[in-house]
Short mmCIF file of C-alpha atoms in Angstrom, two decimals:
data_model
loop_
_atom_site.label_atom_id
_atom_site.label_comp_id
_atom_site.label_asym_id
_atom_site.label_seq_id
_atom_site.Cartn_x
_atom_site.Cartn_y
_atom_site.Cartn_z
CA MET U 182 32.60 102.42 137.22
CA MET U 183 32.23 98.82 135.99
CA GLU U 184 33.13 96.24 138.62
CA GLN U 185 35.83 93.70 137.83
CA ASP U 186 33.53 90.69 138.05
CA GLU U 187 31.08 92.33 135.64
CA PHE U 188 33.85 93.06 133.14
CA GLU U 189 35.18 89.53 133.53
CA ARG U 190 31.76 88.11 132.67
CA TYR U 191 31.62 90.39 129.62
CA LEU U 192 35.02 89.11 128.46
CA ILE U 193 34.12 85.45 128.89
CA GLU U 194 30.73 85.83 127.19
CA ASN U 195 32.22 87.64 124.19
CA GLN U 196 35.36 85.61 123.46
CA ALA U 197 33.73 84.02 120.41
CA ALA U 198 32.50 87.40 119.15
CA PHE U 199 35.97 88.95 119.52
CA ALA U 200 37.50 86.06 117.56
CA ALA U 201 34.81 86.24 114.84
CA TRP U 202 35.21 90.00 114.40
CA GLY U 203 38.99 89.71 114.28
CA THR U 204 38.71 86.93 111.68
CA PHE U 205 36.32 89.01 109.59
CA VAL U 206 38.53 92.13 109.63
CA SER U 207 41.80 90.31 108.91
CA SER U 208 40.31 88.18 106.14
CA LYS U 209 38.67 91.16 104.41
CA ILE U 210 41.86 93.24 104.42
CA ASN U 211 43.89 90.24 103.21
CA GLU U 212 41.36 89.74 100.40
CA LYS U 213 41.66 93.40 99.39
CA ILE U 214 45.46 93.15 99.29
CA THR U 215 45.25 90.07 97.06
CA GLN U 216 42.72 91.71 94.75
CA LYS U 217 44.88 94.82 94.37
CA LEU U 218 48.31 93.21 94.04
CA GLY U 219 47.64 89.66 92.83
CA LYS U 220 48.35 86.46 94.73
CA ASP U 221 52.12 86.38 94.24
CA GLU U 222 52.77 90.02 95.11
CA ALA U 223 50.36 89.88 98.05
CA CYS U 224 52.36 87.01 99.57
CA MET U 225 55.53 89.10 99.32
CA PHE U 226 53.86 92.33 100.42
CA LEU U 227 53.08 91.15 103.95
CA LYS U 228 56.27 90.20 105.78
CA ILE U 229 54.44 88.45 108.64
CA PRO U 230 51.08 86.64 108.28
CA ALA U 231 48.29 88.94 109.46
CA ILE U 232 46.38 86.81 111.98
CA HIS U 233 44.03 88.24 114.60
CA ARG U 234 44.67 87.69 118.30
CA VAL U 235 42.20 87.97 121.17
CA LYS U 236 43.45 89.38 124.47
CA THR U 237 43.19 86.80 127.26
CA VAL U 238 40.85 87.46 130.15
CA SER U 239 43.74 87.66 132.63
CA SER U 240 45.66 90.10 130.40
CA ALA U 241 42.59 92.33 129.98
CA LEU U 242 41.91 92.38 133.72
CA GLY U 243 45.55 93.20 134.39
CA LYS U 244 45.42 96.15 131.99
CA VAL U 245 42.32 97.50 133.72
CA SER U 246 44.19 97.37 137.02
CA ARG U 247 47.16 99.26 135.55
CA LYS U 248 45.16 101.84 133.60
CA GLY U 249 42.20 102.35 135.93
CA TYR U 250 39.59 102.40 133.17
CA GLU U 251 36.14 103.59 134.28
CA ASP U 252 34.40 101.85 131.38
CA PRO U 253 36.79 99.15 130.06
CA VAL U 254 34.21 97.81 127.57
CA SER U 255 34.43 101.01 125.52
CA GLN U 256 37.89 102.20 126.57
CA MET U 257 39.81 98.99 125.84
CA THR U 258 40.03 99.02 122.06
CA ASP U 259 42.49 96.14 121.76
CA LEU U 260 40.46 93.23 123.14
CA VAL U 261 40.91 91.83 119.65
CA GLY U 262 43.52 93.05 117.18
CA VAL U 263 45.42 92.26 114.02
CA ARG U 264 48.80 93.55 112.87
CA PHE U 265 49.92 94.09 109.28
CA VAL U 266 53.69 94.25 108.77
CA VAL U 267 55.03 95.56 105.45
CA LEU U 268 58.50 96.33 104.16
CA LEU U 269 58.42 100.10 103.61
CA SER U 270 56.66 103.10 105.12
CA SER U 271 55.18 103.85 101.68
CA HIS U 272 53.41 100.48 101.84
CA ILE U 273 51.60 101.47 105.03
CA GLU U 274 49.36 103.80 103.05
CA VAL U 275 48.29 100.96 100.74
CA ILE U 276 46.65 99.15 103.65
CA SER U 277 45.48 102.37 105.29
CA SER U 278 43.47 103.27 102.20
CA MET U 279 41.83 99.84 102.27
CA VAL U 280 40.91 100.23 105.93
CA GLU U 281 39.54 103.74 105.50
CA SER U 282 37.58 103.09 102.29
CA SER U 283 35.78 99.92 103.39
CA VAL U 284 31.99 100.08 103.59
CA GLU U 285 31.90 97.06 105.92
CA TRP U 286 33.00 98.92 109.06
CA LYS U 287 33.65 102.27 110.67
CA ALA U 288 37.35 103.02 111.03
CA SER U 289 38.86 105.75 113.17
CA LEU U 290 42.57 106.54 113.28
CA SER U 291 43.75 106.35 116.89
CA LYS U 292 47.52 106.60 116.36
CA ASP U 293 49.43 108.02 113.40
CA TYR U 294 53.19 108.31 113.83
CA LEU U 295 53.45 110.75 110.89
CA SER U 296 51.11 113.21 112.61
CA GLU U 297 53.06 112.82 115.83
CA ILE U 298 56.31 113.60 114.01
CA ASP U 299 54.72 116.69 112.42
CA LYS U 300 53.77 117.94 115.88
CA ASN U 301 57.18 117.10 117.34
CA PRO U 302 59.94 116.86 114.69
CA LYS U 303 62.47 115.94 117.38
CA LEU U 304 60.49 112.82 118.29
CA PHE U 305 62.19 109.47 117.74
CA ASP U 306 59.85 107.02 119.38
CA TYR U 307 57.63 103.92 119.06
CA GLN U 308 56.01 104.02 115.62
CA SER U 309 52.93 102.33 114.27
CA LYS U 310 49.64 103.32 112.68
CA HIS U 311 46.58 102.20 114.64
CA TYR U 312 42.92 102.06 113.65
CA GLU U 313 39.85 101.28 115.73
CA ILE U 314 37.44 99.30 113.57
CA ARG U 315 33.82 98.64 114.51
CA PRO U 316 30.96 97.03 112.53
CA ILE U 317 28.46 99.28 110.79
CA LYS U 318 25.68 97.31 112.49
CA ASP U 319 25.08 94.12 114.44
CA PHE U 320 25.54 91.07 112.24
CA ILE U 321 26.22 87.33 112.27
CA TYR U 322 29.51 85.91 111.01
CA ASN U 323 30.43 82.22 111.16
CA ASP U 324 27.27 81.67 113.22
CA VAL U 325 28.46 84.16 115.86
CA ASN U 326 26.57 87.33 116.81
CA ILE U 327 28.80 90.40 116.53
CA ASN U 328 27.71 93.59 118.26
CA LYS U 329 28.31 96.87 116.44
CA ASN U 330 30.21 98.23 119.48
CA ILE U 331 32.94 95.55 119.39
CA CYS U 332 36.27 97.05 118.39
CA CYS U 333 39.17 95.46 116.52
CA GLU U 334 42.46 97.33 116.70
CA VAL U 335 44.39 97.21 113.43
CA GLN U 336 48.09 98.06 113.57
CA ILE U 337 50.08 98.77 110.42
CA ARG U 338 53.85 99.05 110.63
CA THR U 339 57.02 98.38 108.69
CA LEU U 340 59.35 95.47 109.34
CA LEU U 341 61.90 97.86 110.84
CA GLN U 342 59.26 99.39 113.11
CA HIS U 343 58.16 95.90 114.10
CA ALA U 344 61.71 94.87 114.98
CA TYR U 345 62.05 98.00 117.09
CA ALA U 346 58.77 97.37 118.90
CA GLU U 347 59.53 93.70 119.52
CA LEU U 348 62.92 94.60 120.99
CA VAL U 349 62.05 97.50 123.26
CA HIS U 350 58.30 97.64 123.85
CA ASP U 351 58.15 95.27 126.79
CA SER U 352 61.39 96.57 128.29
CA VAL U 353 60.96 100.32 127.84
CA TYR U 354 57.27 101.11 127.39
CA LYS U 355 56.20 98.45 129.88
CA PRO U 356 59.32 98.44 132.11
CA VAL U 357 59.89 95.58 134.48
CA GLY U 358 62.75 97.45 136.12
CA GLU U 359 64.85 100.58 135.92
CA VAL U 360 65.55 101.93 132.43
CA PRO U 361 68.86 103.86 132.33
CA LYS U 362 68.99 107.15 130.47
CA ALA U 363 71.80 105.71 128.34
CA ALA U 364 69.46 102.90 127.24
CA GLU U 365 66.77 105.43 126.28
CA ARG U 366 69.40 107.31 124.28
CA GLN U 367 70.40 104.11 122.45
CA ILE U 368 66.78 103.42 121.59
CA ALA U 369 66.30 106.97 120.24
CA ARG U 370 69.43 106.59 118.12
CA SER U 371 68.22 103.28 116.71
CA MET U 372 64.89 104.81 115.71
CA ALA U 373 66.65 107.69 113.96
CA LEU U 374 68.78 105.16 112.08
CA MET U 375 65.70 103.14 111.11
CA GLU U 376 63.96 106.23 109.72
CA THR U 377 67.02 106.96 107.59
CA THR U 378 67.21 103.34 106.44
CA ASP U 379 63.53 103.33 105.51
CA GLU U 380 63.98 106.51 103.49
CA LEU U 381 66.91 104.97 101.60
CA PHE U 382 64.90 101.79 100.96
CA CYS U 383 61.93 103.80 99.66
CA ASN U 384 64.17 105.83 97.34
CA THR U 385 65.75 102.63 96.04
CA MET U 386 62.36 101.08 95.31
CA VAL U 387 61.30 104.20 93.39
CA MET U 388 64.42 103.88 91.23
CA LEU U 389 63.77 100.18 90.59
CA THR U 390 60.12 100.82 89.80
CA ASN U 391 60.96 103.59 87.34
CA VAL U 392 63.61 101.62 85.47
CA ASN U 393 61.33 98.55 85.17
CA LYS U 394 58.10 100.40 84.50
CA PHE U 395 57.86 99.50 80.81
CA ARG U 396 58.47 95.81 81.48
CA ASN U 397 55.95 95.77 84.33
CA ASP U 398 53.32 97.59 82.26
CA PHE U 399 53.88 95.13 79.42
CA LEU U 400 53.39 92.19 81.80
CA SER U 401 50.18 93.78 83.11
CA ASP U 402 48.93 94.14 79.54
CA LEU U 403 49.79 90.49 78.85
CA ALA U 404 47.87 89.44 81.97
CA VAL U 405 44.80 91.41 80.86
CA LEU U 406 45.03 89.86 77.39
CA PHE U 407 45.43 86.37 78.88
CA LYS U 408 42.30 86.80 81.01
CA GLU U 409 40.37 88.12 78.03
CA LYS U 410 41.43 85.49 75.49
CA ILE U 411 42.21 82.43 77.63
CA GLY U 412 40.27 82.99 80.86
CA SER U 413 41.14 84.08 84.41
CA HIS U 414 40.85 80.57 85.85
CA TYR U 415 43.70 79.38 83.58
CA LEU U 416 46.04 82.08 84.93
CA ASN U 417 48.54 81.27 87.69
CA CYS U 418 51.06 84.09 87.43
CA ASP U 419 54.62 83.39 88.61
CA LEU U 420 56.35 86.77 88.66
CA LYS U 421 59.89 85.37 88.68
CA ILE U 422 59.38 83.34 85.51
CA ASN U 423 57.67 86.22 83.71
CA TYR U 424 60.34 88.72 84.73
CA LEU U 425 63.16 86.38 83.66
CA LEU U 426 61.68 85.95 80.21
CA LEU U 427 60.74 89.59 79.68
CA ASP U 428 64.12 90.81 80.92
CA GLU U 429 66.04 88.44 78.65
CA PHE U 430 64.05 89.39 75.56
CA ARG U 431 63.63 93.06 76.48
CA ASP U 432 64.89 94.18 73.05
CA CYS U 433 62.19 92.16 71.30
CA TYR U 434 59.09 94.10 72.36
CA ASP U 435 57.98 97.73 72.27
CA GLY U 436 54.85 99.84 72.68
CA GLU U 437 53.16 98.19 69.68
CA SER U 438 53.85 94.59 70.67
CA ILE U 439 50.76 94.00 72.79
CA ASN U 440 48.52 94.94 69.84
CA LYS U 441 50.46 92.62 67.54
CA ILE U 442 50.16 89.77 70.06
CA SER U 443 46.41 90.36 70.34
CA ILE U 444 46.06 90.20 66.56
CA LEU U 445 48.12 87.00 66.47
CA VAL U 446 45.90 85.29 69.05
CA ASN U 447 42.77 86.40 67.18
CA ASN U 448 44.11 85.02 63.90
CA LYS U 449 45.62 81.81 65.28
CA LYS U 450 42.80 80.32 67.33
CA TYR U 451 44.77 77.13 67.93
CA ILE U 452 47.03 79.07 70.33
CA ILE U 453 44.11 79.59 72.71
CA ILE U 454 43.19 75.90 72.53
CA LYS U 455 46.77 74.73 73.14
CA ILE U 456 47.25 77.02 76.15
CA LYS U 457 44.01 75.86 77.75
CA GLN U 458 44.89 72.20 77.20
CA ARG U 459 48.33 72.54 78.82
CA SER U 460 47.87 75.24 81.48
CA GLU U 461 47.25 72.79 84.32
CA ALA U 462 50.02 70.30 83.55
CA ARG U 463 52.69 72.72 82.31
CA HIS U 464 53.39 75.75 84.49
CA ILE U 465 54.63 78.07 81.77
CA PHE U 466 51.33 77.74 79.87
CA SER U 467 49.50 79.38 82.78
CA GLN U 468 51.74 82.48 82.63
CA PRO U 469 50.85 85.76 80.90
CA CYS U 470 54.17 85.64 79.05
CA ILE U 471 53.09 82.49 77.15
CA LEU U 472 51.30 84.82 74.70
CA PHE U 473 54.50 86.77 74.23
CA LEU U 474 56.46 83.53 73.67
CA TYR U 475 54.14 82.38 70.87
CA TRP U 476 54.52 85.77 69.20
CA LEU U 477 58.29 85.75 69.80
CA SER U 478 58.63 82.33 68.15
CA MET U 479 57.22 83.86 64.98
CA THR U 480 59.30 87.04 65.24
CA ILE U 481 62.90 85.98 65.79
CA SER U 482 64.84 82.88 64.80
CA THR U 483 64.62 79.59 66.66
CA ASP U 484 68.37 79.62 67.28
CA ALA U 485 68.17 83.11 68.77
CA ILE U 486 65.42 82.07 71.19
CA LYS U 487 67.20 78.88 72.25
CA SER U 488 70.58 80.53 72.73
CA ARG U 489 69.03 83.12 75.05
CA TRP U 490 66.43 80.92 76.77
CA PRO U 491 66.69 81.75 80.53
CA LEU U 492 64.78 78.72 81.88
CA PRO U 493 67.01 75.63 81.61
CA GLY U 494 64.35 73.47 83.22
CA SER U 495 61.76 74.38 80.58
CA PHE U 496 63.45 73.55 77.27
CA ASP U 497 60.71 70.97 76.62
CA ASP U 498 58.09 73.73 76.95
CA LEU U 499 59.99 75.86 74.48
CA ASP U 500 60.11 72.97 71.98
CA ILE U 501 56.36 72.53 72.33
CA ILE U 502 55.78 76.20 71.57
CA LEU U 503 58.12 76.08 68.59
CA SER U 504 56.44 72.91 67.33
CA ASP U 505 53.02 74.59 67.54
CA THR U 506 54.28 77.44 65.37
CA GLY U 507 56.14 75.14 62.97
CA ASN U 508 59.63 76.18 64.10
CA SER U 509 60.75 73.20 66.17
CA THR U 510 64.33 71.94 65.89
CA ALA U 511 66.32 69.57 68.08
CA HIS U 512 68.27 71.23 70.90
#
């Protein structure tokens, strides 16, 4: 059994390594989320910033005293950890797949609330998905040596699960006094209610996704076309602006529109030049929908566009677009 003073020395000597490994893991997963969802959606996807935390020496020593670990170096998997909090249970799997598919570490699932529920359907208890993540091999990160045996615990949970844990974890799972049976019953009831709420939220999101699928696919196609014709570094997608415009003019595009827009941009090379010139100074010119707006200005009347324009703070941008296409009129 490792002596306390030996474990304490290990903790002190490896504080920098714990912090470096936690930084590496959290930054890589955050990067993967941004790559998959885009900058805007990634910011909305995580409900709390995912920042690593290193367990203090005193906290680690206290846990050893409570748990009686024989080999705390290998048994304590949460000396450094990072928590990812998302809105819905369906979002948990998005991050789980990133954790499990990474070639930069070995990940083992240490706690899965869904498996626990399968084993005990009557269970209404503390929920979270936990992974133990260790490097494939020793390496150096930010000038710090990281041993392949160092573990970072990654927790993935929903906002409802997080609220539950924050409220009851210290008082029920780590009691500082007597916990009445009535209190345990209240906690079980709250978890049952949260599971129902999460299910309703997930069903609602499926409905919203289905009804907006065509619009969202069209925006994705516009973004691909923008990157191809204008360049990725000119793109700064603002989902709210794009959705407002595409929702307002929903009756003006169909399954053939993206091909027509592509042909327009190929034939009217000045559009590419104008967008590049203005993308930094004028926000709307860095949006995927700018390609749609140029095409729209040549498809429906100027009066129709202006009467339906959903961005009152961007009438000047609209006039610029209309002027480029020879359709400008005073508003």
